[in-house]
Structure formats: structure tokens, C-alpha cells
Amino acid sequence: MEALQSGGVDFQVSAETGQDHGRKSLRRTLPPAPAPLQSSEAFIRPHLRQLAPYTPILPFEILSTQLGRLPKDIVKLDANENPYGPPPEVLQALGKLEFLYIYPDPESRRLRAALAKDSGLEAEHILVGCGADELIDLIMRCTLEPGEAIIDCPPTFTMYVFDADVNGAKVITVPRRLDFSLDVDGIRNAVKQHHPKVVFLTSPNNPDGSLIGEADLLEILKMPVLVVLDEAYIEFAGDSSRLTWVKKHENLIVLRTFSKRAGLAGLRVGYGGFPLSLIKYLWRAKQPYNVSVAAEVAACAALENSVYLEEVKAALVSERERMFGLLQGVSFLSPFPSHANFILCAVKEGMTAAKLKVRVNFNYCQVDP
Ligand SMILES: Cc1ncc(COP(=O)(O)O)c(C=O)c1O
């Protein structure tokens, strides 16, 4: 199966190879034969020398130059951003920034207080990061000895494997079923057999937008493994966040982000809810100034305009439904129902995802094959 996500994407699935080809997954392929080491390469940790180079997505400015179009004329959908952007209060607050020569608050106190008010989870359970991406890496750095394992349930967000590779962890793969639901028995068996430290779950899942049901989550929470529930797209789901569950489940971490809901992907602000028994160790290991002054000010300003955030969410959800109907009418596409701000499509009938990407790009809309 080839797949194309529209409405924001960073993933492709190929059933023939069983590999995922996302913005950060390509480097799991090892280079064919190790080249002789340059003398300075001996300084690099051996497991990092084995990683194939990282293939980044095309930066917006480069894309704009390549297409000969102004950035404002391009609809960029290949990293699941929020094309409506942040509330106007964000730009106003950034324009008034002072004291940029002073380091930011290492505890992001203002933002954590605002998040507590927004989410109903007390600030002492909340830690803010340079995107949810940073928190995924921080969790691994705090939990995994080299050679210890995580469970990954592909197709899913490729950063879990990316960070596992960098941290020298093993990846136990328990693929999702054909309908993208979790294979809970498979996870249970993998936990018994491999004793992984952490399982990464994503709801709504990237790339398909499916939700994890409460019964499955509760079943997995009974297992002797730390569960990281990534809710980057939960605002578009019509399902409530499980952020406050971290108060009653000692083995649960819930991750959220400002990138999607608040249109702040460029400023890099994510946050997590943690049990108190775990969060104290993450505080010890995090970089002191991981959230910039601009990022904290912007996130606080975004939370002040909840009306705008609700309106944008409603607009994205209604556009998603409209788009789903339109995609159903395209003979060579089979869209999957989504609870996120993107739609995954199987590409069929002689069309390929790669061909389609070229066509769509020609019309100044950036999607992933
Ligand atoms: C499931 C999932 N989690 C986390 C992220 C990254 O979030 P952030 O921008 O806060 O690093 C993404 C980004 O696409 C994602 O798809």
C-alpha cells in the first residue's frame, strides 16, 4: 500500500517493505558497507556511527525559492502544522519583548501556571519542553540504559525510533492492525518477552488519525512498563485528553504541544503531564534554558485567547470533514477517517504517492508521498 496524507503529513507506509518513510525514519537503514574511519570519527560513539544520515524535510524558505512562490502563497501540509497560525495576541506580545539579554525562567513558571488553569492538571505535574520532541528524547535519556528497549507501534510518529536510535536503545516493534488499532496482546507478549522500559502510544495516531480506546489504554497501563501517551493532536479529536490521568497512574506520561492547536510549531513549545514520582528526575536532566523567552511569552499569549483557539479548532475539524468527502470522490484515493488535522489516503489504481506529490506541489501545496 502506498499512502499519502493530506491536510498535513509526515508519513508514508509501504506494505511491501514494512518500512515507514517519514521525515525522520530514513536513517534506520544502515549504510551498505562501513567506510574506513577517519581518525576523528573514532571520537564518535559507536552506535551513532552506525546510523544512516538523517533526511530533513525541506525548509519553507527553500521550498518557496524552489517553487518561485511567496511563502504566503504556499499551503504547507507535510508536517501537520496548523495553517491558521496563532492568535493575534502572540505577535503583539512578541513585538513587546524586553530583556532578551536575560536567560529565560528555567522552570517556565508563568506558562506552567497558565497550563494548569487550561488543563486542570496542577503545575507541579507539568514540565515544558522545546516541543514535545524534546520531551520524548528527555524521557528516553532519563529511563533507558544503552541496550534497553522501547516498544514502538508502527505506523506511527517516527521520532520514537529516531530518539531510541540516538539513545542506543533497542526497538521492539509491535505493528498496529490493518485498521490501525493497537495489538494489545502483541504488546503484552512483547512486554513479557523483552521487558521493555517504555511503550510509546499515539492518540490520535500520526499518520492515520485513529484514537486509542479507553479499554486498550487501561489494559496497557496494567503492564509493567512506562506508558508515554502522545496527544499532539488531541484537540481535534472530540475526545478528552488523558493529561490528568497521570495523577492516578504512576506509569503514565501524557505529552501535548502548542505546535498544532495553537499554530506555534516554529517557536517549539510542548509540555507533558507526569506523575510526581517521575517528574523530579526529568527536572534534574533537562537543559536549564530549554524553553526560550519568546516561546514562553507566545504560548502564554496563545492561551489567553481561548475563543480563537476554539474557532481555529472548529475550522480545522470542519475542513477535515469537507476534505474527507472530497477525497472520497477521487477514484485513485481511499481516505481513512481521521481525528487529527490531517487525512491519510491509500493511493491506488495506477497512481502512485510519488507521482501525486509532484502534481500537488505544482499547485503550490506541499504534501508527503
Ligand atoms: C504524534 C506527534 N507527536 C509530537 C510531535 C512533535 O510535536 P512538537 O512540535 O511539539 O515537537 C508531532 C509532530 O508532528 C507528532 O506528530
CSV table of C-alpha atoms and ligand atoms in Angstrom, one decimal:
chain,number,residue,atom,x,y,z
A,1,MET,CA,0.0,0.0,0.0
A,2,GLU,CA,1.2,3.5,-0.7
A,3,ALA,CA,-0.2,6.3,1.3
A,4,LEU,CA,-0.5,10.0,1.1
A,5,GLN,CA,-1.6,12.2,3.9
A,6,SER,CA,-3.4,15.4,3.0
A,7,GLY,CA,-4.2,18.2,5.4
A,8,GLY,CA,-0.8,17.8,7.0
A,9,VAL,CA,1.5,14.9,6.9
A,10,ASP,CA,4.8,13.4,7.6
A,11,PHE,CA,4.5,9.8,6.8
A,12,GLN,CA,4.3,7.1,4.1
A,13,VAL,CA,3.7,3.4,4.6
A,14,SER,CA,4.8,0.6,2.3
A,15,ALA,CA,3.3,-2.8,3.0
A,16,GLU,CA,5.7,-4.4,0.6
A,17,THR,CA,8.8,-3.4,2.7
A,18,GLY,CA,7.1,-3.0,6.0
A,19,GLN,CA,9.1,0.3,6.4
A,20,ASP,CA,7.8,3.7,7.2
A,21,HIS,CA,9.3,6.6,5.3
A,22,GLY,CA,8.7,9.7,7.4
A,23,ARG,CA,10.6,12.9,8.0
A,24,LYS,CA,12.9,11.2,10.4
A,25,SER,CA,12.7,7.5,9.7
A,26,LEU,CA,15.0,7.1,6.8
A,27,ARG,CA,18.1,6.8,8.8
A,28,ARG,CA,17.2,3.4,10.3
A,29,THR,CA,18.6,2.0,7.1
A,30,LEU,CA,22.2,1.1,7.7
A,31,PRO,CA,24.8,2.1,5.1
A,32,PRO,CA,25.8,-1.0,3.0
A,33,ALA,CA,29.4,-1.3,4.0
A,34,PRO,CA,31.2,0.6,6.7
A,35,ALA,CA,33.7,3.1,5.2
A,36,PRO,CA,37.2,3.2,6.8
A,37,LEU,CA,37.1,5.5,9.8
A,38,GLN,CA,38.6,9.0,9.6
A,39,SER,CA,40.8,9.4,12.7
A,40,SER,CA,38.4,12.0,14.3
A,41,GLU,CA,35.4,9.7,13.8
A,42,ALA,CA,36.8,7.4,16.5
A,43,PHE,CA,35.6,10.0,19.0
A,44,ILE,CA,32.0,9.4,18.0
A,45,ARG,CA,30.0,6.8,20.0
A,46,PRO,CA,30.0,3.5,18.0
A,47,HIS,CA,26.2,3.2,17.8
A,48,LEU,CA,25.9,6.7,16.3
A,49,ARG,CA,28.5,5.8,13.7
A,50,GLN,CA,26.1,3.1,12.5
A,51,LEU,CA,23.2,5.4,12.0
A,52,ALA,CA,22.4,6.4,8.4
A,53,PRO,CA,22.3,10.2,7.9
A,54,TYR,CA,19.1,12.0,8.9
A,55,THR,CA,17.0,13.2,6.0
A,56,PRO,CA,15.3,16.5,7.0
A,57,ILE,CA,12.1,17.9,5.5
A,58,LEU,CA,12.6,20.8,3.0
A,59,PRO,CA,12.6,24.2,4.9
A,60,PHE,CA,9.8,26.5,4.0
A,61,GLU,CA,12.1,29.3,2.6
A,62,ILE,CA,14.0,26.8,0.4
A,63,LEU,CA,10.7,25.4,-0.9
A,64,SER,CA,9.5,28.9,-1.6
A,65,THR,CA,12.6,29.6,-3.7
A,66,GLN,CA,12.4,26.3,-5.5
A,67,LEU,CA,8.8,26.9,-6.5
A,68,GLY,CA,9.3,30.6,-7.2
A,69,ARG,CA,6.3,31.5,-4.9
A,70,LEU,CA,6.0,33.7,-1.9
A,71,PRO,CA,5.7,31.7,1.4
A,72,LYS,CA,2.2,33.1,1.9
A,73,ASP,CA,1.1,31.6,-1.4
A,74,ILE,CA,2.0,28.1,-0.4
A,75,VAL,CA,-0.2,25.8,1.6
A,76,LYS,CA,2.3,23.6,3.5
A,77,LEU,CA,0.7,20.4,4.8
A,78,ASP,CA,3.6,18.0,5.1
A,79,ALA,CA,4.4,18.3,8.8
A,80,ASN,CA,0.8,18.6,10.2
A,81,GLU,CA,1.2,22.3,11.1
A,82,ASN,CA,-1.8,24.5,11.8
A,83,PRO,CA,-2.2,26.7,8.7
A,84,TYR,CA,-4.3,29.3,10.6
A,85,GLY,CA,-1.4,30.2,12.8
A,86,PRO,CA,-1.5,31.6,16.4
A,87,PRO,CA,-3.9,34.2,17.8
A,88,PRO,CA,-3.0,37.9,17.1
A,89,GLU,CA,-2.1,38.3,20.8
A,90,VAL,CA,1.0,36.2,20.1
A,91,LEU,CA,2.5,38.6,17.6
A,92,GLN,CA,1.6,41.6,19.8
A,93,ALA,CA,3.3,40.0,22.8
A,94,LEU,CA,6.4,39.1,20.8
A,95,GLY,CA,6.6,42.7,19.5
A,96,LYS,CA,6.8,44.0,23.1
A,97,LEU,CA,9.5,41.6,24.3
A,98,GLU,CA,12.2,43.2,26.5
A,99,PHE,CA,15.2,41.9,28.4
A,100,LEU,CA,16.2,39.5,25.6
A,101,TYR,CA,19.7,39.6,27.1
A,102,ILE,CA,18.5,37.7,30.2
A,103,TYR,CA,18.1,33.9,30.2
A,104,PRO,CA,14.6,32.5,30.4
A,105,ASP,CA,12.9,31.1,33.5
A,106,PRO,CA,14.3,27.5,33.8
A,107,GLU,CA,11.0,26.4,35.4
A,108,SER,CA,8.7,28.2,32.8
A,109,ARG,CA,6.6,29.2,35.9
A,110,ARG,CA,4.2,31.6,34.1
A,111,LEU,CA,3.5,29.1,31.3
A,112,ARG,CA,3.1,26.1,33.7
A,113,ALA,CA,0.6,28.2,35.8
A,114,ALA,CA,-1.4,29.1,32.6
A,115,LEU,CA,-1.3,25.4,31.5
A,116,ALA,CA,-2.6,24.3,34.9
A,117,LYS,CA,-5.5,26.7,34.5
A,118,ASP,CA,-6.1,25.5,30.9
A,119,SER,CA,-5.9,21.8,31.6
A,120,GLY,CA,-7.0,21.2,35.2
A,121,LEU,CA,-3.7,19.5,36.0
A,122,GLU,CA,-1.6,21.1,38.8
A,123,ALA,CA,1.6,22.9,37.7
A,124,GLU,CA,3.7,20.6,39.8
A,125,HIS,CA,2.9,17.7,37.4
A,126,ILE,CA,3.7,19.8,34.3
A,127,LEU,CA,7.1,20.1,32.5
A,128,VAL,CA,7.6,22.3,29.4
A,129,GLY,CA,9.9,21.4,26.6
A,130,CYS,CA,11.3,22.7,23.3
A,131,GLY,CA,8.5,20.9,21.6
A,132,ALA,CA,7.1,17.5,22.5
A,133,ASP,CA,10.1,16.3,20.5
A,134,GLU,CA,12.4,17.4,23.3
A,135,LEU,CA,10.4,15.6,25.9
A,136,ILE,CA,10.4,12.3,24.0
A,137,ASP,CA,14.2,12.5,24.0
A,138,LEU,CA,14.3,13.6,27.6
A,139,ILE,CA,12.1,10.7,28.7
A,140,MET,CA,14.4,8.3,27.0
A,141,ARG,CA,17.6,9.9,28.4
A,142,CYS,CA,16.1,9.5,31.9
A,143,THR,CA,14.8,5.9,31.6
A,144,LEU,CA,16.9,3.9,29.2
A,145,GLU,CA,20.3,2.4,29.7
A,146,PRO,CA,22.1,1.6,26.4
A,147,GLY,CA,20.6,-1.7,25.0
A,148,GLU,CA,17.3,-1.4,27.0
A,149,ALA,CA,14.2,-1.5,24.9
A,150,ILE,CA,11.2,0.6,23.9
A,151,ILE,CA,8.0,-0.7,22.2
A,152,ASP,CA,7.1,1.2,19.0
A,153,CYS,CA,3.7,0.5,17.3
A,154,PRO,CA,4.1,1.5,13.7
A,155,PRO,CA,2.8,3.0,11.5
A,156,THR,CA,3.3,5.9,14.0
A,157,PHE,CA,5.3,9.1,14.7
A,158,THR,CA,8.9,8.3,13.7
A,159,MET,CA,10.6,10.3,16.4
A,160,TYR,CA,10.2,7.5,18.9
A,161,VAL,CA,12.6,5.3,16.8
A,162,PHE,CA,14.8,8.3,15.9
A,163,ASP,CA,15.4,9.0,19.6
A,164,ALA,CA,15.7,5.4,20.6
A,165,ASP,CA,18.5,5.1,18.0
A,166,VAL,CA,20.3,8.1,19.2
A,167,ASN,CA,20.0,6.9,22.8
A,168,GLY,CA,21.4,3.4,21.9
A,169,ALA,CA,18.1,1.7,22.8
A,170,LYS,CA,16.6,-1.4,21.2
A,171,VAL,CA,13.3,-1.0,19.4
A,172,ILE,CA,10.7,-3.8,19.8
A,173,THR,CA,8.1,-3.3,17.0
A,174,VAL,CA,4.5,-4.3,17.6
A,175,PRO,CA,2.7,-3.2,14.4
A,176,ARG,CA,-0.8,-1.8,14.5
A,177,ARG,CA,-3.5,-3.9,12.9
A,178,LEU,CA,-4.8,-3.2,9.4
A,179,ASP,CA,-7.4,-0.9,10.8
A,180,PHE,CA,-4.6,0.9,12.7
A,181,SER,CA,-5.9,-0.3,16.2
A,182,LEU,CA,-3.3,-1.3,18.7
A,183,ASP,CA,-2.4,-5.0,19.0
A,184,VAL,CA,-2.8,-5.1,22.8
A,185,ASP,CA,-2.0,-8.9,23.0
A,186,GLY,CA,1.1,-8.3,20.9
A,187,ILE,CA,2.2,-5.5,23.3
A,188,ARG,CA,1.5,-7.8,26.3
A,189,ASN,CA,3.6,-10.6,24.8
A,190,ALA,CA,6.4,-8.2,23.9
A,191,VAL,CA,6.5,-6.8,27.5
A,192,LYS,CA,6.7,-10.4,28.8
A,193,GLN,CA,9.4,-11.5,26.4
A,194,HIS,CA,11.6,-8.4,26.1
A,195,HIS,CA,11.0,-6.4,29.3
A,196,PRO,CA,11.0,-3.0,27.6
A,197,LYS,CA,11.1,0.1,29.8
A,198,VAL,CA,8.8,2.3,27.8
A,199,VAL,CA,5.9,1.9,25.3
A,200,PHE,CA,5.0,4.9,23.0
A,201,LEU,CA,1.4,5.3,22.1
A,202,THR,CA,-0.1,8.0,20.0
A,203,SER,CA,-3.7,9.1,20.1
A,204,PRO,CA,-4.8,10.4,17.6
A,205,ASN,CA,-2.1,8.5,15.8
A,206,ASN,CA,0.2,10.0,13.2
A,207,PRO,CA,-0.2,9.1,10.3
A,208,ASP,CA,-3.8,7.8,10.2
A,209,GLY,CA,-5.6,9.9,12.9
A,210,SER,CA,-7.2,7.0,14.8
A,211,LEU,CA,-7.9,7.1,18.5
A,212,ILE,CA,-6.8,4.7,21.2
A,213,GLY,CA,-9.9,3.4,23.1
A,214,GLU,CA,-10.1,3.6,26.9
A,215,ALA,CA,-10.2,-0.2,27.4
A,216,ASP,CA,-7.0,-0.7,25.4
A,217,LEU,CA,-5.2,2.1,27.2
A,218,LEU,CA,-6.3,0.7,30.7
A,219,GLU,CA,-5.2,-2.8,29.7
A,220,ILE,CA,-1.7,-1.5,28.7
A,221,LEU,CA,-1.4,0.6,31.8
A,222,LYS,CA,-1.7,-2.6,33.8
A,223,MET,CA,1.5,-3.9,32.3
A,224,PRO,CA,4.9,-3.4,34.0
A,225,VAL,CA,6.1,-0.7,31.5
A,226,LEU,CA,6.1,3.1,31.4
A,227,VAL,CA,3.4,4.3,29.0
A,228,VAL,CA,4.0,7.5,27.1
A,229,LEU,CA,0.8,8.7,25.5
A,230,ASP,CA,1.4,11.3,22.9
A,231,GLU,CA,-1.6,13.5,22.4
A,232,ALA,CA,-0.2,16.0,20.0
A,233,TYR,CA,-3.5,16.2,18.0
A,234,ILE,CA,-6.0,15.6,20.8
A,235,GLU,CA,-7.6,19.0,20.4
A,236,PHE,CA,-9.0,17.9,17.0
A,237,ALA,CA,-10.3,14.6,18.3
A,238,GLY,CA,-13.6,15.4,20.0
A,239,ASP,CA,-12.2,13.1,22.8
A,240,SER,CA,-10.9,14.5,26.1
A,241,SER,CA,-7.3,14.5,26.9
A,242,ARG,CA,-6.0,12.0,29.5
A,243,LEU,CA,-3.5,14.5,30.9
A,244,THR,CA,-5.0,14.4,34.4
A,245,TRP,CA,-4.7,10.6,34.4
A,246,VAL,CA,-1.1,11.0,35.4
A,247,LYS,CA,-2.3,11.6,38.9
A,248,LYS,CA,-3.8,8.2,39.2
A,249,HIS,CA,-1.4,6.1,37.0
A,250,GLU,CA,2.1,6.1,38.2
A,251,ASN,CA,3.3,4.6,34.9
A,252,LEU,CA,1.7,7.2,32.6
A,253,ILE,CA,3.2,10.2,30.9
A,254,VAL,CA,1.0,12.3,28.6
A,255,LEU,CA,2.5,14.7,26.0
A,256,ARG,CA,0.9,17.7,24.4
A,257,THR,CA,2.1,20.5,22.2
A,258,PHE,CA,1.4,24.1,21.1
A,259,SER,CA,2.5,23.3,17.5
A,260,LYS,CA,-0.8,22.0,16.3
A,261,ARG,CA,-3.5,23.5,18.5
A,262,ALA,CA,-2.0,27.0,18.8
A,263,GLY,CA,-0.1,27.2,15.5
A,264,LEU,CA,3.2,27.7,17.2
A,265,ALA,CA,5.3,24.9,15.6
A,266,GLY,CA,8.1,27.4,14.7
A,267,LEU,CA,8.5,28.5,18.3
A,268,ARG,CA,8.9,25.0,19.7
A,269,VAL,CA,6.7,24.6,22.8
A,270,GLY,CA,5.5,21.2,24.1
A,271,TYR,CA,4.5,20.0,27.5
A,272,GLY,CA,3.9,16.9,29.4
A,273,GLY,CA,1.9,15.7,32.4
A,274,PHE,CA,4.0,13.4,34.7
A,275,PRO,CA,3.4,11.5,38.0
A,276,LEU,CA,5.2,13.3,40.8
A,277,SER,CA,7.4,10.3,41.4
A,278,LEU,CA,8.9,10.7,37.9
A,279,ILE,CA,8.9,14.4,37.2
A,280,LYS,CA,11.6,15.2,39.7
A,281,TYR,CA,14.1,13.2,37.7
A,282,LEU,CA,13.2,14.9,34.4
A,283,TRP,CA,13.8,18.3,36.1
A,284,ARG,CA,17.3,17.1,37.1
A,285,ALA,CA,18.2,16.0,33.5
A,286,LYS,CA,16.6,18.8,31.4
A,287,GLN,CA,18.6,21.6,29.9
A,288,PRO,CA,18.1,24.6,32.2
A,289,TYR,CA,17.0,27.1,29.5
A,290,ASN,CA,15.2,24.7,27.1
A,291,VAL,CA,12.2,27.0,26.6
A,292,SER,CA,13.1,30.4,25.2
A,293,VAL,CA,11.7,33.7,26.4
A,294,ALA,CA,9.9,34.1,23.1
A,295,ALA,CA,8.4,30.6,23.2
A,296,GLU,CA,7.1,31.1,26.8
A,297,VAL,CA,5.6,34.5,26.1
A,298,ALA,CA,4.0,33.3,22.9
A,299,ALA,CA,2.5,30.2,24.5
A,300,CYS,CA,1.0,32.3,27.4
A,301,ALA,CA,-0.4,34.8,24.9
A,302,ALA,CA,-2.0,32.0,22.9
A,303,LEU,CA,-3.7,30.5,26.0
A,304,GLU,CA,-5.2,34.0,26.7
A,305,ASN,CA,-7.3,33.8,23.6
A,306,SER,CA,-9.2,30.6,24.1
A,307,VAL,CA,-12.0,31.9,21.8
A,308,TYR,CA,-9.6,32.0,18.9
A,309,LEU,CA,-8.2,28.6,19.7
A,310,GLU,CA,-11.7,27.1,19.8
A,311,GLU,CA,-12.6,28.8,16.5
A,312,VAL,CA,-9.5,27.5,14.7
A,313,LYS,CA,-10.1,24.0,16.1
A,314,ALA,CA,-13.7,24.1,14.8
A,315,ALA,CA,-12.5,25.4,11.4
A,316,LEU,CA,-9.9,22.6,11.1
A,317,VAL,CA,-12.3,19.9,12.0
A,318,SER,CA,-15.0,21.2,9.6
A,319,GLU,CA,-12.4,21.5,6.8
A,320,ARG,CA,-11.2,18.0,7.6
A,321,GLU,CA,-14.7,16.6,7.2
A,322,ARG,CA,-15.2,18.6,4.0
A,323,MET,CA,-11.8,17.4,2.6
A,324,PHE,CA,-12.7,13.8,3.6
A,325,GLY,CA,-15.8,13.9,1.4
A,326,LEU,CA,-13.9,15.4,-1.5
A,327,LEU,CA,-11.1,12.8,-1.2
A,328,GLN,CA,-13.7,10.0,-1.2
A,329,GLY,CA,-14.7,11.3,-4.6
A,330,VAL,CA,-11.2,10.8,-6.1
A,331,SER,CA,-11.1,7.5,-7.9
A,332,PHE,CA,-7.4,6.7,-7.0
A,333,LEU,CA,-7.6,7.7,-3.3
A,334,SER,CA,-9.0,5.9,-0.3
A,335,PRO,CA,-9.1,8.2,2.7
A,336,PHE,CA,-9.0,6.9,6.2
A,337,PRO,CA,-11.3,8.6,8.8
A,338,SER,CA,-9.2,10.9,11.0
A,339,HIS,CA,-9.5,12.5,14.4
A,340,ALA,CA,-6.5,14.8,13.8
A,341,ASN,CA,-5.7,17.7,11.5
A,342,PHE,CA,-4.7,15.5,8.5
A,343,ILE,CA,-6.1,12.7,6.5
A,344,LEU,CA,-4.2,9.6,5.4
A,345,CYS,CA,-5.1,8.2,2.0
A,346,ALA,CA,-4.2,4.9,0.3
A,347,VAL,CA,-3.2,5.6,-3.3
A,348,LYS,CA,-4.4,3.1,-5.8
A,349,GLU,CA,-5.5,2.4,-9.5
A,350,GLY,CA,-2.2,3.1,-11.3
A,351,MET,CA,-1.5,6.3,-9.4
A,352,THR,CA,1.5,6.4,-7.0
A,353,ALA,CA,2.1,8.7,-4.0
A,354,ALA,CA,5.3,10.0,-5.5
A,355,LYS,CA,3.6,11.0,-8.8
A,356,LEU,CA,0.8,12.6,-6.9
A,357,LYS,CA,3.2,14.6,-4.8
A,358,VAL,CA,4.8,16.1,-7.9
A,359,ARG,CA,1.3,17.1,-9.2
A,360,VAL,CA,0.2,18.6,-5.9
A,361,ASN,CA,3.5,20.5,-5.4
A,362,PHE,CA,3.0,22.0,-8.9
A,363,ASN,CA,-0.2,23.6,-7.4
A,364,TYR,CA,1.9,25.0,-4.5
A,365,CYS,CA,0.6,22.7,-1.8
A,366,GLN,CA,3.3,20.7,0.0
A,367,VAL,CA,2.4,17.1,1.0
A,368,ASP,CA,4.3,14.0,1.7
A,369,PRO,CA,4.2,11.0,-0.6
B,1,LIG,C1,2.5,12.4,17.2
B,1,LIG,C2,3.4,13.6,17.3
B,1,LIG,N1,3.9,13.9,18.5
B,1,LIG,C3,4.8,15.0,18.6
B,1,LIG,C4,5.0,15.8,17.5
B,1,LIG,C5,6.0,16.9,17.7
B,1,LIG,O1,5.5,18.0,18.4
B,1,LIG,P1,6.3,19.3,18.7
B,1,LIG,O2,6.2,20.2,17.5
B,1,LIG,O3,5.7,19.8,20.0
B,1,LIG,O4,7.8,18.8,18.9
B,1,LIG,C6,4.5,15.5,16.3
B,1,LIG,C7,4.7,16.4,15.1
B,1,LIG,O5,4.4,16.2,14.0
B,1,LIG,C8,3.6,14.4,16.2
B,1,LIG,O6,3.1,14.1,15.0
